[in-house]
Tab-separated table of N, CA, C and O in Angstrom:
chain	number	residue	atom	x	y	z
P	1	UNK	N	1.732	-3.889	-24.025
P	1	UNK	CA	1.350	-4.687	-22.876
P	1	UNK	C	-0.166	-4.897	-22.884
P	1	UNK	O	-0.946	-4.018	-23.250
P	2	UNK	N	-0.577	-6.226	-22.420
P	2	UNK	CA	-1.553	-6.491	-22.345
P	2	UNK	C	-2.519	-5.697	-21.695
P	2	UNK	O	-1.935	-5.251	-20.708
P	3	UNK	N	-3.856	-5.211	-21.709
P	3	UNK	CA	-4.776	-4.464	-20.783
P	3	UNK	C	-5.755	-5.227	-19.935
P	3	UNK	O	-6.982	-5.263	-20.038
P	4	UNK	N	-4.897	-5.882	-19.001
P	4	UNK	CA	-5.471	-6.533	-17.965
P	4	UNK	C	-6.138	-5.877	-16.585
P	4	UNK	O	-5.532	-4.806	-16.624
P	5	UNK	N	-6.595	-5.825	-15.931
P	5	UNK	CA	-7.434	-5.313	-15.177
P	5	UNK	C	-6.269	-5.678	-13.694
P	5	UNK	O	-5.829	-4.833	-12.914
P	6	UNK	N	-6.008	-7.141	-13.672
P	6	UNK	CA	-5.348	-7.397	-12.484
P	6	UNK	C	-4.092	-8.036	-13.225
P	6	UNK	O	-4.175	-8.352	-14.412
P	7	UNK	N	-3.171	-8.179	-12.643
P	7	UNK	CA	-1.635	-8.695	-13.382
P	7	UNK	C	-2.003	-9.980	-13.380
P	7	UNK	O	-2.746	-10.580	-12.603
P	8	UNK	N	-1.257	-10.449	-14.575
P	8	UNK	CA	-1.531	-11.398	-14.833
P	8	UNK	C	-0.641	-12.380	-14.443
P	8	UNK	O	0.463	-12.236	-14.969
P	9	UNK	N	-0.767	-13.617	-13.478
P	9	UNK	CA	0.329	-13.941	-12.576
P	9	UNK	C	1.563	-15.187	-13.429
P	9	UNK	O	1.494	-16.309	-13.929
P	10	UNK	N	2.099	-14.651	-13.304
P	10	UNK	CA	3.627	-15.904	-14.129
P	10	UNK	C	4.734	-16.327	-13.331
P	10	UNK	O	5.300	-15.565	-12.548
P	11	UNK	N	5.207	-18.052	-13.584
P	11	UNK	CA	6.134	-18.236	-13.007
P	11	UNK	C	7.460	-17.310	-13.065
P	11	UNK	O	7.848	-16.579	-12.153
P	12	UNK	N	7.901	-17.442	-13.969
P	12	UNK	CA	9.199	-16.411	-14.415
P	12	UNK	C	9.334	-15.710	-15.309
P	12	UNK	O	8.939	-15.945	-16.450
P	13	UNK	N	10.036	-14.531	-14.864
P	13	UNK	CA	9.781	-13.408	-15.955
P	13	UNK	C	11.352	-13.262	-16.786
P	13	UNK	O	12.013	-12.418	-16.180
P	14	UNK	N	11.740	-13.549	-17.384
P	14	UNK	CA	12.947	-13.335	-18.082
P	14	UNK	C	13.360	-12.224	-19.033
P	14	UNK	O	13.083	-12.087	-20.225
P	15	UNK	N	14.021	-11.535	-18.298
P	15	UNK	CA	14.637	-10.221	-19.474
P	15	UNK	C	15.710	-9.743	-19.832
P	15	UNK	O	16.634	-9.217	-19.211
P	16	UNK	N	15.472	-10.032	-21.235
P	16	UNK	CA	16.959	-9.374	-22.063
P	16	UNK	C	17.539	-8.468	-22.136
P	16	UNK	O	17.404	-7.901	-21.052
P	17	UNK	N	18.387	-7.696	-22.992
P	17	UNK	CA	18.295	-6.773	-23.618
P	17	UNK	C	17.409	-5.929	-24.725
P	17	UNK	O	17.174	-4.783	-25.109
P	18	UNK	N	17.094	-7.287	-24.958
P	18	UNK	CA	15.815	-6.715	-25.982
P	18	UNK	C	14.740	-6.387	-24.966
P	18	UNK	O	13.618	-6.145	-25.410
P	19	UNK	N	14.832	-6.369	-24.366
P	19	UNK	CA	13.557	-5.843	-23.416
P	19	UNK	C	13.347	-4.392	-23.795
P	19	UNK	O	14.395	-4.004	-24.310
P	20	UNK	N	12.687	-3.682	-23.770
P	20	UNK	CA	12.536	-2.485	-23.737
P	20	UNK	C	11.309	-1.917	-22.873
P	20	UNK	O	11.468	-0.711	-23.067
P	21	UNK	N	10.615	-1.985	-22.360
P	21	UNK	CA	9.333	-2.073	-21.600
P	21	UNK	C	9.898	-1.282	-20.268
P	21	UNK	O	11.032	-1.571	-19.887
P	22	UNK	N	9.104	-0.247	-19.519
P	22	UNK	CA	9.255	0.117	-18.795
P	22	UNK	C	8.698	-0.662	-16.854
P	22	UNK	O	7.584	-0.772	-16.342
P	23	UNK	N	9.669	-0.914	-16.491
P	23	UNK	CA	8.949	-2.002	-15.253
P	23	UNK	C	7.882	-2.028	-14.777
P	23	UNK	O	7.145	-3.014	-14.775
P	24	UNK	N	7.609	-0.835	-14.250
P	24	UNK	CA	6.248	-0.620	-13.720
P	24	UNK	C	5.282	-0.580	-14.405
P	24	UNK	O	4.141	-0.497	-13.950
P	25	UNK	N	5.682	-0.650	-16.098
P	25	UNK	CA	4.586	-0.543	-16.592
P	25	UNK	C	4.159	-2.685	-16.646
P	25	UNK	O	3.050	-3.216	-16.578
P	26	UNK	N	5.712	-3.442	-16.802
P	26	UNK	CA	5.236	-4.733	-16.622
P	26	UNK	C	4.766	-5.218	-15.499
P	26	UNK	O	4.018	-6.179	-15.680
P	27	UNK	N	4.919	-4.923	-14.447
P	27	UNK	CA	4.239	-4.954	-12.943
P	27	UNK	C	3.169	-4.522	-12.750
P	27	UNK	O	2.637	-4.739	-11.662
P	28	UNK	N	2.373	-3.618	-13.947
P	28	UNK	CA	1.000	-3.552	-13.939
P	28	UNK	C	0.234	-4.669	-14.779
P	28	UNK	O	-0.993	-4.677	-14.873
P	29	UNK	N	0.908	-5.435	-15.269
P	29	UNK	CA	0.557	-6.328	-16.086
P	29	UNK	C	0.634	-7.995	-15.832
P	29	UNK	O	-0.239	-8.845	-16.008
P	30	UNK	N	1.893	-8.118	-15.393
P	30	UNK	CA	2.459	-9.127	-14.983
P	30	UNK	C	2.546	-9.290	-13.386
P	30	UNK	O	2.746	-8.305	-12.676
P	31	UNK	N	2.410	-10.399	-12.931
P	31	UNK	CA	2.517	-10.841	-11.489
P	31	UNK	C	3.762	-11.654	-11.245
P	31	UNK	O	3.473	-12.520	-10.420
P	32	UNK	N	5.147	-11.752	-11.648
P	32	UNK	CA	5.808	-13.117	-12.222
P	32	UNK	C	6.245	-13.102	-10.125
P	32	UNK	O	6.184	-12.188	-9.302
P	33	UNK	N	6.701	-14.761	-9.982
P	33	UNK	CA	6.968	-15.023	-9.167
P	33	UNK	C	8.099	-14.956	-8.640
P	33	UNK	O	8.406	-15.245	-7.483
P	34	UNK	N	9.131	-14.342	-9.973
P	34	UNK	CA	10.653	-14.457	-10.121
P	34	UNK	C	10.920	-13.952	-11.306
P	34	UNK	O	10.326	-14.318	-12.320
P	35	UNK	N	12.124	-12.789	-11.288
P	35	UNK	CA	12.761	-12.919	-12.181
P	35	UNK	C	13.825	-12.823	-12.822
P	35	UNK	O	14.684	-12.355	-12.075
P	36	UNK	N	14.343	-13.091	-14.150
P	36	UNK	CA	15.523	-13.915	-14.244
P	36	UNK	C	16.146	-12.541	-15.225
P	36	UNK	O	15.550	-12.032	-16.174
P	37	UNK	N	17.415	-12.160	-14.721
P	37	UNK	CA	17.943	-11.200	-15.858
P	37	UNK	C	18.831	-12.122	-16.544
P	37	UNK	O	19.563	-12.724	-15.759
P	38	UNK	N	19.003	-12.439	-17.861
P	38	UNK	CA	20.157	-13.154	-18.295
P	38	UNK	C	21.156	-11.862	-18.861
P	38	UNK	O	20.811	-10.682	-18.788
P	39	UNK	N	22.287	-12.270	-19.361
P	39	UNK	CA	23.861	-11.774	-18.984
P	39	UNK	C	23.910	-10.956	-20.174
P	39	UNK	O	25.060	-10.686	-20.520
P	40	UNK	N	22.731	-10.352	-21.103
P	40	UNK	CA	23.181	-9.073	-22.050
P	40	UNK	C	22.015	-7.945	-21.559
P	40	UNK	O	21.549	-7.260	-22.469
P	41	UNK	N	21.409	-7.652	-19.910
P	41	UNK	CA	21.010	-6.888	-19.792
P	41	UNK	C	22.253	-5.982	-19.377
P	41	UNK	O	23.416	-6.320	-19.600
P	42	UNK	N	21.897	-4.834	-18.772
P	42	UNK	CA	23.194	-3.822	-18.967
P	42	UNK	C	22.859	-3.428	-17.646
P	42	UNK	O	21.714	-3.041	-17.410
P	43	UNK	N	24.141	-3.506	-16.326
P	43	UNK	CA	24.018	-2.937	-14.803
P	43	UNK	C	23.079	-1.901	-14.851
P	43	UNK	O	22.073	-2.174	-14.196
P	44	UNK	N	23.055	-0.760	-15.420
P	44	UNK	CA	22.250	0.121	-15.378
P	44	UNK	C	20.579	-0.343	-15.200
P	44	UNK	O	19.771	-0.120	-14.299
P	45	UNK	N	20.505	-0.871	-16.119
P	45	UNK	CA	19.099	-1.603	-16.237
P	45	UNK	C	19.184	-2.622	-14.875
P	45	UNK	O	18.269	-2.429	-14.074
P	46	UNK	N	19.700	-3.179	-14.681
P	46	UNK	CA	19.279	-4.353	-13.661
P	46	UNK	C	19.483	-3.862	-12.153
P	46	UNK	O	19.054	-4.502	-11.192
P	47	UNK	N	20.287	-2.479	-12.036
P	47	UNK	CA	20.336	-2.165	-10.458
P	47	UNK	C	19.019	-1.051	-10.601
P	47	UNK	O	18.590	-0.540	-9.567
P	48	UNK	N	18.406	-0.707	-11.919
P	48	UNK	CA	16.836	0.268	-11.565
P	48	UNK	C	15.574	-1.153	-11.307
P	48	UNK	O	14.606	-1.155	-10.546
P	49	UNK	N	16.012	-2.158	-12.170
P	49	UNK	CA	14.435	-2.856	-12.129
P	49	UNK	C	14.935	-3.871	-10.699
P	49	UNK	O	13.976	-4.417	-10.154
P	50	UNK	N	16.275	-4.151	-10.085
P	50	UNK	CA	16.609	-4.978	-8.727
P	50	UNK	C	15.771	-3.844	-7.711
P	50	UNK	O	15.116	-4.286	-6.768
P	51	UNK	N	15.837	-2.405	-7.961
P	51	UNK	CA	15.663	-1.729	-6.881
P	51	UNK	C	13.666	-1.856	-6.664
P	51	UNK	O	12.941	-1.823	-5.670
P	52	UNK	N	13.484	-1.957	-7.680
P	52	UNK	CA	11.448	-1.751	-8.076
P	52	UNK	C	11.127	-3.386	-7.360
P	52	UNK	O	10.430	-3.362	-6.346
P	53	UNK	N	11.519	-4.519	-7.762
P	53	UNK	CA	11.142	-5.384	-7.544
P	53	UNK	C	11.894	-6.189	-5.939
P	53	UNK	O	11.718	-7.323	-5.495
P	54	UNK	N	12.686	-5.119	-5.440
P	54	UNK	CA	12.609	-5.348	-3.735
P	54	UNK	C	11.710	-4.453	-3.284
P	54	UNK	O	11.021	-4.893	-2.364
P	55	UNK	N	11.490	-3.399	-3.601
P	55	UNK	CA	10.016	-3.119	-3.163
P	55	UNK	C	8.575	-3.712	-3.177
P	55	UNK	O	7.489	-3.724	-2.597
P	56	UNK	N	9.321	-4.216	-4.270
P	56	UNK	CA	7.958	-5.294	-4.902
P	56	UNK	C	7.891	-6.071	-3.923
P	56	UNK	O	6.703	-6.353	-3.769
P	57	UNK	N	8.603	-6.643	-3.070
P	57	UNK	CA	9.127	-8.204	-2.797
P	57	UNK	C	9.156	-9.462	-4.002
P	57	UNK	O	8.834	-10.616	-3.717
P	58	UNK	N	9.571	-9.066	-5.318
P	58	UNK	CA	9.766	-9.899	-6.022
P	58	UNK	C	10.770	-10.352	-5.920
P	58	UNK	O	11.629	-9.471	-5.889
P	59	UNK	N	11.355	-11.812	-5.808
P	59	UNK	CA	12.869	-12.626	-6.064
P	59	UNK	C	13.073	-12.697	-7.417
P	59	UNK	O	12.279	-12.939	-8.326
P	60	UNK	N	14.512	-12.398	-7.426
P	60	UNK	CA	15.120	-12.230	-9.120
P	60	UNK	C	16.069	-13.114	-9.097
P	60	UNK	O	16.022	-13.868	-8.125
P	61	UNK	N	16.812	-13.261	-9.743
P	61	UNK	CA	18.328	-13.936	-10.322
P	61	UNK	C	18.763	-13.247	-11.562
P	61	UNK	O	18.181	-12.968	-12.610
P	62	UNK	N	19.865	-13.076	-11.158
P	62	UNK	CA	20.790	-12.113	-12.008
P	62	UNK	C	21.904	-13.149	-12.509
P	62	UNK	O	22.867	-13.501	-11.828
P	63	UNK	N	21.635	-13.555	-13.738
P	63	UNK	CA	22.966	-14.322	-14.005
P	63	UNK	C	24.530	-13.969	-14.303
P	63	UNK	O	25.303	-14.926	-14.266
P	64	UNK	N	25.094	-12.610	-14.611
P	64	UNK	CA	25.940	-12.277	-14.583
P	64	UNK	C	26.762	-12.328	-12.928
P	64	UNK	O	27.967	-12.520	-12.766
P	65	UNK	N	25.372	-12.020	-11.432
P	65	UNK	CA	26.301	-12.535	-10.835
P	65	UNK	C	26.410	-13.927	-10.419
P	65	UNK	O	27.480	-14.426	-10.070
P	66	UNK	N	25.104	-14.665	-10.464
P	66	UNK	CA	24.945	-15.920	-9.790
P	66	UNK	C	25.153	-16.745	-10.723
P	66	UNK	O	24.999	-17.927	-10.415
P	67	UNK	N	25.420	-16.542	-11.652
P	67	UNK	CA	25.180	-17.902	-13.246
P	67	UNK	C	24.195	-18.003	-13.924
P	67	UNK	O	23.345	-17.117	-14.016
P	68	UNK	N	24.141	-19.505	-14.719
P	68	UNK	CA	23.261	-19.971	-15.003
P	68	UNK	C	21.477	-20.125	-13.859
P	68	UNK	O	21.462	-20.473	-12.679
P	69	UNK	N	20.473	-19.821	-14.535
P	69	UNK	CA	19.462	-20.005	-13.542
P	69	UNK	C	18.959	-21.557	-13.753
P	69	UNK	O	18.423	-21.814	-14.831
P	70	UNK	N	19.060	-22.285	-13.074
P	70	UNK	CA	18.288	-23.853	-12.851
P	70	UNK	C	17.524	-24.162	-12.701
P	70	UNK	O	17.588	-24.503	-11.520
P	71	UNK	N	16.220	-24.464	-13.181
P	71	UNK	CA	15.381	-25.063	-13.032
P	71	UNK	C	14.851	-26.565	-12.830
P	71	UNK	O	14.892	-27.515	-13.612
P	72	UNK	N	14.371	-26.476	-11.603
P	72	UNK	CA	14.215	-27.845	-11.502
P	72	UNK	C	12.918	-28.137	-11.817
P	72	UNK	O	12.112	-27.334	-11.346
P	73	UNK	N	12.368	-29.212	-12.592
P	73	UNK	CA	11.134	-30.005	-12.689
P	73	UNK	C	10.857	-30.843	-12.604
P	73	UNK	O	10.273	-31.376	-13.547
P	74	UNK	N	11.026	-31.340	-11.741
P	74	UNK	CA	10.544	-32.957	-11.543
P	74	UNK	C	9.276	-32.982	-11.194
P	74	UNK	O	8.712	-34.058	-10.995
């Protein structure tokens, strides 16, 4: 992880399975505005980093339960 002084702020944060990174250690780094678990993270993993980032007040999307995530750009 980067050695940023203040997090560094991002629209969306998207994480895999390949993720391996410990949250808090990306929440010292990263500012994301949202983020997106897609459908090969593992419950385990997504009900510890859902629980960090409502403390956070970060908004997530979990696609295993909600779907696909949409982005709109117009």
């Amino acid at each position: 992880m980067p050695g940023y002084k203040e997090p560094l702020p991002v629209s969306i944060l998207i994480v895999t399975n390949a993720f391996k990174s410990n949250i808090s250690e990306v929440l010292r780094c990263y500012s994301p505005k949202l983020v997106v678990f897609d459908s090969s993270v593992s419950r385990r993993k997504i009900k510890e980093w859902k629980a960090l980032l409502d403390d956070a007040k970060i908004p997530y999307h979990d696609v295993k339960e909600k779907g696909a995530y949409v982005l709109d750009i117009h």
